[in-house]
């Protein structure tokens, strides 16, 4: 059975059980800034699991594209994927455990024809927050299933997807592969690979609060998720994800390009390129923050496998093309953004190749001093000192774009002083916020220049938004890094395309007008009198700095700013989205 057939069979089955098919949502969660990616089919459904009415009803089903980065280190083995597709069915306060489990069992054994003897399940054993899931246990037992394991929260509890929200005990279904048991007591939570988890029925009956409490939900829900790739693989008698569907095709492509064999390296490339394609299709570009950073890590990690395989440079896009072709019908966003995706992959690969050698040299040099520092006069390792400098690691990260994880991998066992790395990271954030570029050496100064430009662009954007949408638009938050500005503001609905275009156009006009940026210090009262906008909070003290951009904008701000808008380049909105009710967010950049 192909993945595409499994997808269809699943949706058809639940349609027959009166479920409505809903579309796959974006990989970037719409209303949840606490997580970077959609990690499960339930994610876009959180408000409805909490009681809001879903327009499609109480029984839903779909396939959802997901990204999970928690297990990124494990990618390269048979089962772990960064991007995967999840098949799911939901009861929003409708059916309960009995129906959910009965249908899962029916689908697995009757539709997919998996012999009951090849299945094992687990249920929640109970703890201080919630009792043993007796009901699920009984349902499985009555079904005649013999392998039923009871585990605690670490294995049989799912969610919340972010820090707070709906969650609950779950019952997981495993396919028992033909792999030999890892010992006499081999069982699902050994994670030895013999038991492949294929489906999870979660009983979302609790809400985790910010204080860490589990409060019972009024509405009892069911949230299930089946790993499409995994299930398709085991149904085909395969014991890894890469032997079927798009992953297989891409793996063949990688093998074709390689001079050497290394299955782990091949799988990392395949997995990471696929995930990168889907992230790029959302309009994210590689950068040093948020989703952009994950994307950069994925791309660079994939590139680094080229050595092990002796692949020619600039190979990522060739692998990407396999995916763009394969998913063109199911996920049209890939083909629609084909040029952008391929171009970004090529660009990031070139950027990385240009710096990698320099960075590696710097790393080796530092590594030598670690060895020297680490050995005491009598040849003993001095504890605590045989670590790779966190400062140098940060420098490698900042200047050469080496992800920390890659540095650790290259060091083969030598530990990085992570505390020092974090301290440097924070220090840099603070400094770049203040625009204190003088304190930095070399490349970093440029970054501060970029952030300074974006500060000025933020003022132009703020004013332009008030002109286009109305004077009620007020700043609700701002966050700037060398790559982009992020501006949160009050506005009740999504901006239309013409509104966005108009805002861009106004900002770009002011850039073209070469307006001088001037600074005046004054009292808060005077600033108000002069019609300055911005935050009038106490944090600014009695006197405030007011930046004027020609006659166009006047805003209270700590700075820093450029001297003239002509320094800015071309202003472009990359994304417009909701943050919470009544608050929108714009991400924009200068080109
Ligand atoms: N949310 C659950 C999971 O991800 C079921 O879909 O496993």
XYZ file of C-alpha atoms and ligand atoms in Angstrom:
598
model
C 0.000 0.000 0.000
C 1.295 3.429 -0.962
C 1.108 6.403 1.424
C -1.381 8.032 -0.915
C -3.690 5.032 -0.702
C -3.457 4.898 3.069
C -4.345 8.590 3.244
C -7.454 8.025 1.167
C -8.527 4.906 3.010
C -8.252 6.655 6.365
C -10.298 9.664 5.330
C -12.925 7.459 3.666
C -13.221 5.305 6.761
C -13.872 8.243 9.049
C -16.159 9.879 6.534
C -18.279 6.759 6.834
C -18.277 7.345 10.589
C -19.802 10.795 9.984
C -16.577 12.811 10.184
C -16.067 15.949 8.096
C -12.755 16.213 6.247
C -11.015 19.510 7.083
C -7.963 20.877 5.234
C -4.345 20.634 6.374
C -3.350 23.890 8.120
C -0.193 25.937 7.779
C 3.036 24.620 9.304
C 3.352 27.891 11.189
C 0.796 28.045 13.997
C -1.549 30.945 13.397
C -2.328 32.020 16.909
C 0.264 30.455 19.120
C 3.542 32.331 19.435
C 4.770 29.846 22.067
C 5.640 27.202 19.478
C 7.462 27.507 16.179
C 5.730 24.812 14.175
C 2.521 22.852 13.955
C 3.477 19.597 15.636
C 0.216 17.690 15.383
C -3.164 17.707 13.720
C -4.741 18.927 16.950
C -2.701 22.092 17.013
C -4.950 24.248 14.817
C -7.931 22.791 16.703
C -6.960 24.011 20.184
C -9.748 26.619 20.506
C -12.291 23.961 19.528
C -10.914 21.432 21.979
C -11.427 24.113 24.612
C -15.101 24.471 23.723
C -15.404 26.878 20.797
C -17.815 25.624 18.137
C -16.160 24.291 14.977
C -17.995 25.249 11.777
C -17.555 21.726 10.370
C -19.111 20.024 13.384
C -18.057 17.763 16.238
C -16.454 14.941 14.255
C -13.483 15.916 12.149
C -10.760 14.166 10.211
C -7.787 15.225 8.053
C -4.152 14.820 7.108
C -1.857 17.484 8.536
C 1.717 18.435 7.688
C 3.770 18.562 10.876
C 7.289 19.440 11.982
C 8.898 18.185 15.164
C 12.368 19.335 16.060
C 12.656 17.706 19.488
C 14.192 14.545 18.066
C 16.308 16.128 15.402
C 19.421 14.344 16.743
C 17.780 10.999 16.197
C 17.049 11.653 12.527
C 19.148 9.223 10.527
C 17.700 6.168 12.230
C 14.861 4.152 10.716
C 11.877 5.935 12.194
C 12.489 9.519 13.243
C 11.400 12.270 10.902
C 11.470 16.050 11.237
C 8.622 16.577 8.790
C 5.848 14.051 8.623
C 2.202 13.757 7.770
C -0.329 12.932 10.428
C -3.695 11.354 9.811
C -6.174 12.278 12.508
C -9.742 12.058 13.697
C -11.352 14.167 16.398
C -14.333 14.186 18.634
C -15.051 17.661 19.949
C -17.125 16.714 22.968
C -18.883 14.029 20.932
C -17.861 10.353 21.100
C -15.604 9.003 23.829
C -12.932 6.411 24.518
C -14.940 3.347 23.612
C -15.850 4.495 20.105
C -12.404 5.935 19.443
C -10.594 2.749 20.393
C -13.123 0.483 18.691
C -12.766 2.413 15.432
C -8.984 2.464 15.677
C -9.012 -1.287 16.101
C -11.501 -1.759 13.295
C -9.426 0.361 10.928
C -6.185 -1.403 11.784
C -7.461 -4.973 11.663
C -10.350 -4.873 9.153
C -9.344 -2.103 6.760
C -5.581 -2.415 6.898
C -5.780 -6.123 7.721
C -3.082 -6.094 10.362
C -3.319 -9.350 12.353
C -4.257 -8.648 15.988
C -1.173 -10.584 17.061
C 1.038 -7.959 15.438
C -0.403 -5.209 17.643
C 0.545 -4.031 21.115
C -1.015 -1.122 23.007
C -0.219 1.010 26.002
C -2.511 2.872 28.397
C -2.026 5.498 31.082
C -1.137 3.977 34.475
C -2.307 6.952 36.546
C -0.523 9.419 38.805
C -1.229 12.333 41.127
C -2.834 14.400 38.344
C -5.111 11.825 36.769
C -6.286 8.266 37.528
C -5.401 5.004 35.783
C -7.250 4.807 32.453
C -9.325 1.793 33.394
C -11.860 2.350 30.638
C -9.333 2.182 27.797
C -7.710 -0.827 29.415
C -11.030 -2.663 29.565
C -11.971 -1.801 25.993
C -8.689 -3.197 24.696
C -9.000 -6.284 26.871
C -12.505 -7.013 25.657
C -11.227 -6.695 22.138
C -8.991 -9.643 22.910
C -5.693 -7.808 22.742
C -3.082 -9.536 24.848
C -0.198 -7.052 24.910
C -1.467 -4.118 26.966
C 1.199 -2.146 28.825
C 0.617 0.502 31.476
C 2.944 3.495 31.577
C 3.111 6.870 33.286
C 3.004 10.419 31.981
C 6.294 10.235 30.145
C 4.857 7.592 27.788
C 1.092 7.800 27.944
C 0.154 11.431 28.224
C -0.003 13.834 25.322
C 0.104 17.602 25.237
C -0.282 20.408 25.601
C 1.264 21.326 22.263
C 2.590 24.607 23.668
C 3.113 25.510 27.306
C -0.546 25.462 28.229
C -3.724 24.027 26.780
C -5.643 20.829 26.203
C -3.973 17.514 27.013
C -4.730 14.159 28.527
C -3.978 10.458 28.906
C -3.489 8.526 25.718
C -3.476 5.004 24.423
C -0.819 4.200 21.843
C -0.844 1.486 19.231
C 2.305 -0.293 18.114
C 3.050 -2.568 15.228
C 5.316 -5.400 16.308
C 7.959 -5.643 13.620
C 9.986 -8.748 12.828
C 13.038 -7.293 14.540
C 14.446 -9.498 17.324
C 13.468 -8.512 20.896
C 16.143 -6.412 22.589
C 15.981 -8.617 25.694
C 13.703 -11.018 27.536
C 11.466 -8.139 28.644
C 11.479 -6.166 25.405
C 8.540 -3.764 25.371
C 7.313 -0.625 23.589
C 8.999 1.928 25.829
C 12.440 0.383 25.289
C 12.438 2.242 21.996
C 14.648 -0.437 20.519
C 12.824 -0.249 17.178
C 10.972 -3.545 17.459
C 7.746 -1.789 18.358
C 6.808 0.874 15.819
C 4.289 3.343 17.193
C 1.703 3.921 14.506
C -1.276 5.562 16.166
C -2.123 7.506 19.262
C -5.598 8.103 20.671
C -5.455 11.002 23.109
C -8.291 11.711 25.475
C -8.101 15.442 25.840
C -9.906 15.890 29.096
C -7.582 18.298 30.862
C -6.313 21.810 30.425
C -2.787 22.494 31.636
C -2.588 25.955 33.167
C 0.343 28.380 33.236
C 0.898 27.326 36.862
C 1.338 23.723 35.756
C -2.007 22.490 37.079
C -4.203 19.995 35.231
C -7.787 21.181 35.317
C -10.545 18.897 34.031
C -12.133 20.234 30.846
C -15.896 20.527 30.612
C -15.761 19.212 27.084
C -14.235 15.735 26.818
C -12.472 15.298 23.489
C -10.731 12.662 21.452
C -7.644 13.580 19.417
C -5.968 10.856 17.415
C -2.882 10.880 15.268
C -1.463 8.234 12.955
C 1.975 8.611 11.425
C 1.378 8.266 7.699
C 4.902 7.333 6.644
C 5.474 4.883 9.447
C 2.197 3.092 9.046
C 2.613 2.832 5.289
C 6.102 1.410 5.835
C 5.053 -1.339 8.236
C 2.080 -2.240 6.054
C 4.572 -2.862 3.282
C 6.629 -5.074 5.536
C 9.412 -2.482 5.703
C 11.195 -1.623 8.868
C 12.094 1.927 8.019
C 10.383 5.017 6.623
C 12.772 5.468 3.767
C 11.739 2.398 1.837
C 8.480 3.784 0.538
C 6.936 6.798 -1.185
C 8.642 10.143 -1.595
C 11.342 9.350 0.947
C 12.366 6.316 -1.076
C 12.519 8.318 -4.303
C 14.619 11.001 -2.652
C 16.918 8.420 -1.091
C 17.510 6.921 -4.517
C 18.384 10.382 -5.807
C 20.903 10.887 -2.995
C 22.484 7.516 -3.697
C 22.776 8.451 -7.340
C 24.654 11.639 -6.400
C 26.953 9.993 -3.834
C 30.267 8.282 -4.343
C 30.175 6.613 -0.949
C 27.517 4.892 1.112
C 26.431 5.963 4.557
C 22.790 5.267 5.264
C 22.587 7.644 8.213
C 23.965 10.551 6.203
C 21.684 9.709 3.284
C 18.613 9.681 5.499
C 19.527 12.981 7.164
C 19.752 14.646 3.777
C 16.426 13.223 2.652
C 14.596 14.126 5.847
C 16.083 17.594 6.211
C 15.618 18.625 2.596
C 11.978 17.625 2.696
C 11.391 19.572 5.922
C 13.255 22.565 4.473
C 11.083 22.556 1.342
C 7.910 22.680 3.376
C 9.206 25.425 5.687
C 10.362 27.490 2.727
C 6.940 27.038 1.141
C 5.570 29.018 4.099
C 7.699 31.979 3.072
C 10.294 31.522 5.839
C 13.908 32.286 4.905
C 17.044 30.915 6.604
C 18.129 33.218 9.440
C 19.405 33.198 13.001
C 16.070 33.316 14.749
C 12.865 31.354 15.228
C 11.662 29.213 12.310
C 14.393 30.697 10.135
C 17.023 29.300 12.467
C 15.513 25.819 12.438
C 15.439 26.040 8.667
C 19.076 27.113 8.555
C 20.056 24.270 10.871
C 18.259 21.735 8.715
C 19.838 22.967 5.504
C 23.325 23.206 6.936
C 23.086 19.851 8.641
C 22.068 18.325 5.330
C 24.979 20.009 3.555
C 27.445 18.676 6.072
C 26.593 15.123 5.115
C 28.128 15.756 1.700
C 31.587 14.978 3.029
C 30.631 11.528 4.221
C 29.048 10.762 0.874
C 31.493 12.671 -1.317
C 28.692 14.452 -3.097
C 29.403 17.321 -5.453
C 28.533 20.730 -4.079
C 25.155 22.301 -4.828
C 23.155 19.151 -4.573
C 20.308 20.155 -2.291
C 18.060 21.502 -4.973
C 18.313 18.262 -6.945
C 16.940 16.380 -3.960
C 14.350 19.099 -3.361
C 13.008 18.688 -6.888
C 12.014 15.124 -6.089
C 9.765 16.385 -3.301
C 8.329 19.305 -5.243
C 7.249 16.860 -7.914
C 5.989 14.237 -5.580
C 3.749 16.504 -3.518
C 2.550 18.788 -6.257
C -1.083 17.719 -6.010
C -1.439 17.312 -2.271
C 0.473 20.429 -1.255
C 0.249 22.923 -4.122
C 2.147 25.502 -2.057
C 5.346 23.638 -2.933
C 5.018 24.015 -6.673
C 3.655 27.533 -6.343
C 6.836 28.549 -4.526
C 9.155 26.338 -6.532
C 11.513 29.077 -7.722
C 11.748 30.631 -4.285
C 12.420 27.285 -2.599
C 15.147 26.225 -5.031
C 16.762 29.637 -5.045
C 16.897 29.797 -1.251
C 18.430 26.331 -1.041
C 21.091 27.216 -3.570
C 21.816 30.510 -1.880
C 22.116 29.024 1.592
C 24.353 26.254 0.289
C 26.661 28.753 -1.346
C 26.763 30.921 1.737
C 27.583 27.996 3.934
C 30.235 26.512 1.674
C 32.011 29.842 1.542
C 32.361 30.073 5.288
C 32.617 26.500 6.395
C 36.334 26.031 5.800
C 37.252 29.188 7.665
C 35.039 28.221 10.546
C 36.463 24.718 10.767
C 39.987 26.112 10.905
C 39.038 28.368 13.770
C 37.459 25.447 15.534
C 40.527 23.229 15.191
C 42.760 25.948 16.524
C 40.620 26.397 19.581
C 40.373 22.654 20.054
C 44.172 22.426 20.335
C 44.184 24.922 23.167
C 41.442 22.944 24.884
C 43.664 19.904 24.915
C 46.564 21.915 26.310
C 44.461 23.656 28.888
C 42.764 20.467 29.871
C 45.851 18.545 30.892
C 47.451 19.382 34.232
C 51.164 19.245 35.049
C 50.992 15.568 35.868
C 49.109 14.721 32.743
C 45.776 14.625 34.494
C 42.687 16.142 32.967
C 41.688 19.179 34.980
C 37.996 18.989 35.582
C 35.926 21.850 34.291
C 38.673 23.198 32.126
C 38.642 20.677 29.361
C 35.775 22.384 27.681
C 35.531 24.143 24.390
C 35.188 27.877 24.945
C 31.587 29.071 24.829
C 32.810 32.394 23.507
C 34.516 30.823 20.531
C 31.485 28.635 19.945
C 29.331 31.739 19.912
C 31.688 33.407 17.507
C 31.468 30.397 15.201
C 27.706 30.580 15.456
C 27.523 34.284 14.883
C 30.182 34.790 12.271
C 30.142 31.502 10.397
C 26.572 30.458 11.065
C 27.560 27.155 12.695
C 24.665 25.878 14.742
C 25.708 24.916 18.286
C 24.640 21.381 17.601
C 26.959 21.176 14.609
C 29.868 22.489 16.656
C 29.223 19.799 19.240
C 29.109 17.147 16.582
C 32.418 18.271 15.075
C 34.063 18.265 18.500
C 33.394 14.558 18.883
C 32.944 14.344 22.622
C 34.656 17.538 23.812
C 31.978 19.543 25.573
C 31.139 23.128 24.790
C 30.817 25.495 27.726
C 27.131 26.014 27.134
C 26.641 28.459 29.982
C 29.263 30.719 28.519
C 27.685 30.317 25.094
C 24.294 31.355 26.470
C 25.826 34.326 28.263
C 27.424 35.480 25.025
C 24.183 34.949 23.193
C 22.251 37.114 25.654
C 24.950 39.755 25.682
C 24.831 39.971 21.933
C 21.063 40.268 21.866
C 21.219 43.106 24.362
C 23.992 44.888 22.526
C 22.424 44.615 19.133
C 19.212 45.950 20.608
C 21.046 49.012 21.780
C 22.861 49.290 18.519
C 26.219 49.328 20.247
C 28.063 48.267 17.149
C 31.367 49.690 18.248
C 31.797 46.957 20.815
C 31.803 44.290 18.159
C 34.523 43.146 15.893
C 34.256 42.627 12.162
C 31.120 41.017 10.799
C 28.975 41.753 13.776
C 29.145 45.476 13.210
C 27.268 44.989 9.981
C 24.503 43.257 11.833
C 24.028 46.221 14.095
C 23.870 48.448 11.089
C 21.121 46.241 9.745
C 19.172 46.476 12.975
C 19.588 50.257 13.041
C 18.078 50.513 9.589
C 15.217 48.312 10.648
C 14.551 50.549 13.657
C 14.015 53.478 11.326
C 11.941 51.358 8.970
C 9.728 50.415 11.936
C 8.872 54.077 12.476
C 7.964 54.466 8.823
C 5.838 51.343 8.994
C 4.071 52.506 12.156
C 3.091 55.783 10.547
C 2.111 54.178 7.253
C -0.184 51.742 9.061
C -1.937 54.631 10.782
C -2.388 56.350 7.448
C -3.793 53.298 5.704
C -5.826 51.684 8.500
C -6.594 54.522 10.872
C -5.182 56.507 13.756
C -6.254 53.905 16.274
C -3.346 51.731 15.212
C -0.963 51.576 18.145
C 2.243 49.721 18.726
C 1.801 46.586 20.826
C 5.247 45.156 20.500
C 8.402 45.327 18.453
C 11.269 42.951 17.931
C 14.159 43.532 15.586
C 17.008 41.307 14.526
C 19.517 41.733 11.703
C 17.234 39.897 9.298
C 13.856 41.476 9.828
C 11.646 43.712 11.893
C 8.588 42.415 13.675
C 5.882 44.863 14.617
C 2.724 44.089 16.585
C -0.136 46.541 16.479
C -3.798 46.937 17.257
C -6.086 46.192 14.347
C -9.124 43.929 14.299
C -8.665 41.987 11.086
C -6.307 40.614 8.499
C -4.828 43.196 6.183
C -6.023 42.920 2.608
C -3.519 42.643 -0.230
C -4.196 46.225 -1.395
C -3.696 47.486 2.188
C -0.380 45.735 2.443
C 0.733 47.048 -0.939
C -0.298 50.562 0.054
C 1.694 50.379 3.305
C 4.761 49.137 1.455
C 4.363 51.843 -1.126
C 4.143 54.630 1.462
C 7.231 53.417 3.289
C 9.208 53.106 0.057
C 8.171 56.589 -0.983
C 9.602 58.014 2.225
C 12.823 56.137 1.585
C 12.984 57.598 -1.907
C 12.305 61.068 -0.500
C 15.653 60.900 1.335
C 14.225 62.259 4.567
C 16.630 63.315 7.320
C 16.247 61.602 10.684
C 16.713 63.998 13.580
C 16.756 63.612 17.318
C 15.445 66.025 19.937
C 15.205 65.538 23.665
C 12.113 66.967 25.354
C 9.693 66.415 28.184
C 6.884 63.911 27.793
C 4.374 66.757 27.813
C 6.071 68.595 25.038
C 6.344 65.403 23.023
C 2.617 64.877 23.391
C 1.968 68.457 22.407
C 4.054 68.034 19.306
C 1.968 65.020 18.353
C 4.663 62.416 18.768
C 3.414 58.833 18.760
C 4.968 55.898 20.548
C 5.024 54.518 24.038
C 4.743 57.163 26.725
C 5.609 54.773 29.539
C 7.531 55.797 32.635
C 10.511 53.789 31.557
C 11.716 56.705 29.499
C 12.039 59.061 32.495
C 11.136 62.750 32.432
C 12.969 63.591 29.286
C 12.356 61.542 26.225
C 14.088 61.196 22.913
C 11.906 62.071 19.975
C 12.995 61.000 16.519
C 11.578 62.872 13.560
C 11.751 61.543 10.034
C 11.327 64.636 7.887
C 7.781 65.821 8.451
C 6.513 62.322 7.961
C 6.843 60.794 11.402
C 7.558 61.830 14.950
C 7.987 59.126 17.505
C 9.266 58.641 21.019
C 12.035 56.063 20.893
C 15.350 55.090 22.412
C 16.927 54.637 18.997
C 19.277 53.884 17.294
C 18.379 55.263 13.878
C 20.026 55.997 10.561
C 20.768 59.590 9.550
C 18.713 59.568 6.377
C 16.021 57.280 5.007
C 18.002 56.943 1.784
C 20.187 54.425 3.660
C 17.366 51.916 3.955
C 16.988 50.110 0.614
C 13.688 48.569 -0.390
C 11.076 47.832 2.233
C 9.138 44.607 1.919
C 6.442 42.969 4.045
C 7.225 39.282 4.400
C 4.289 38.239 6.517
C 1.121 39.523 8.126
C -0.593 37.407 10.729
C -2.638 37.406 13.932
C -0.997 37.414 17.353
C -4.151 37.406 19.459
C -7.620 38.908 19.287
C -7.318 42.427 17.908
C -3.559 42.334 17.486
C -1.790 41.778 14.191
C 1.861 41.183 13.446
C 3.893 42.294 10.473
C 7.301 40.961 9.617
C 9.211 43.004 7.109
C 12.710 43.335 5.730
C 14.914 45.707 3.802
C 16.518 44.539 0.609
N -1.731 14.810 19.288
C -1.447 13.431 19.359
C -0.057 13.118 18.841
O 0.546 13.937 18.257
C -2.451 12.657 18.557
O -2.594 13.234 17.311
O 0.415 12.028 19.028
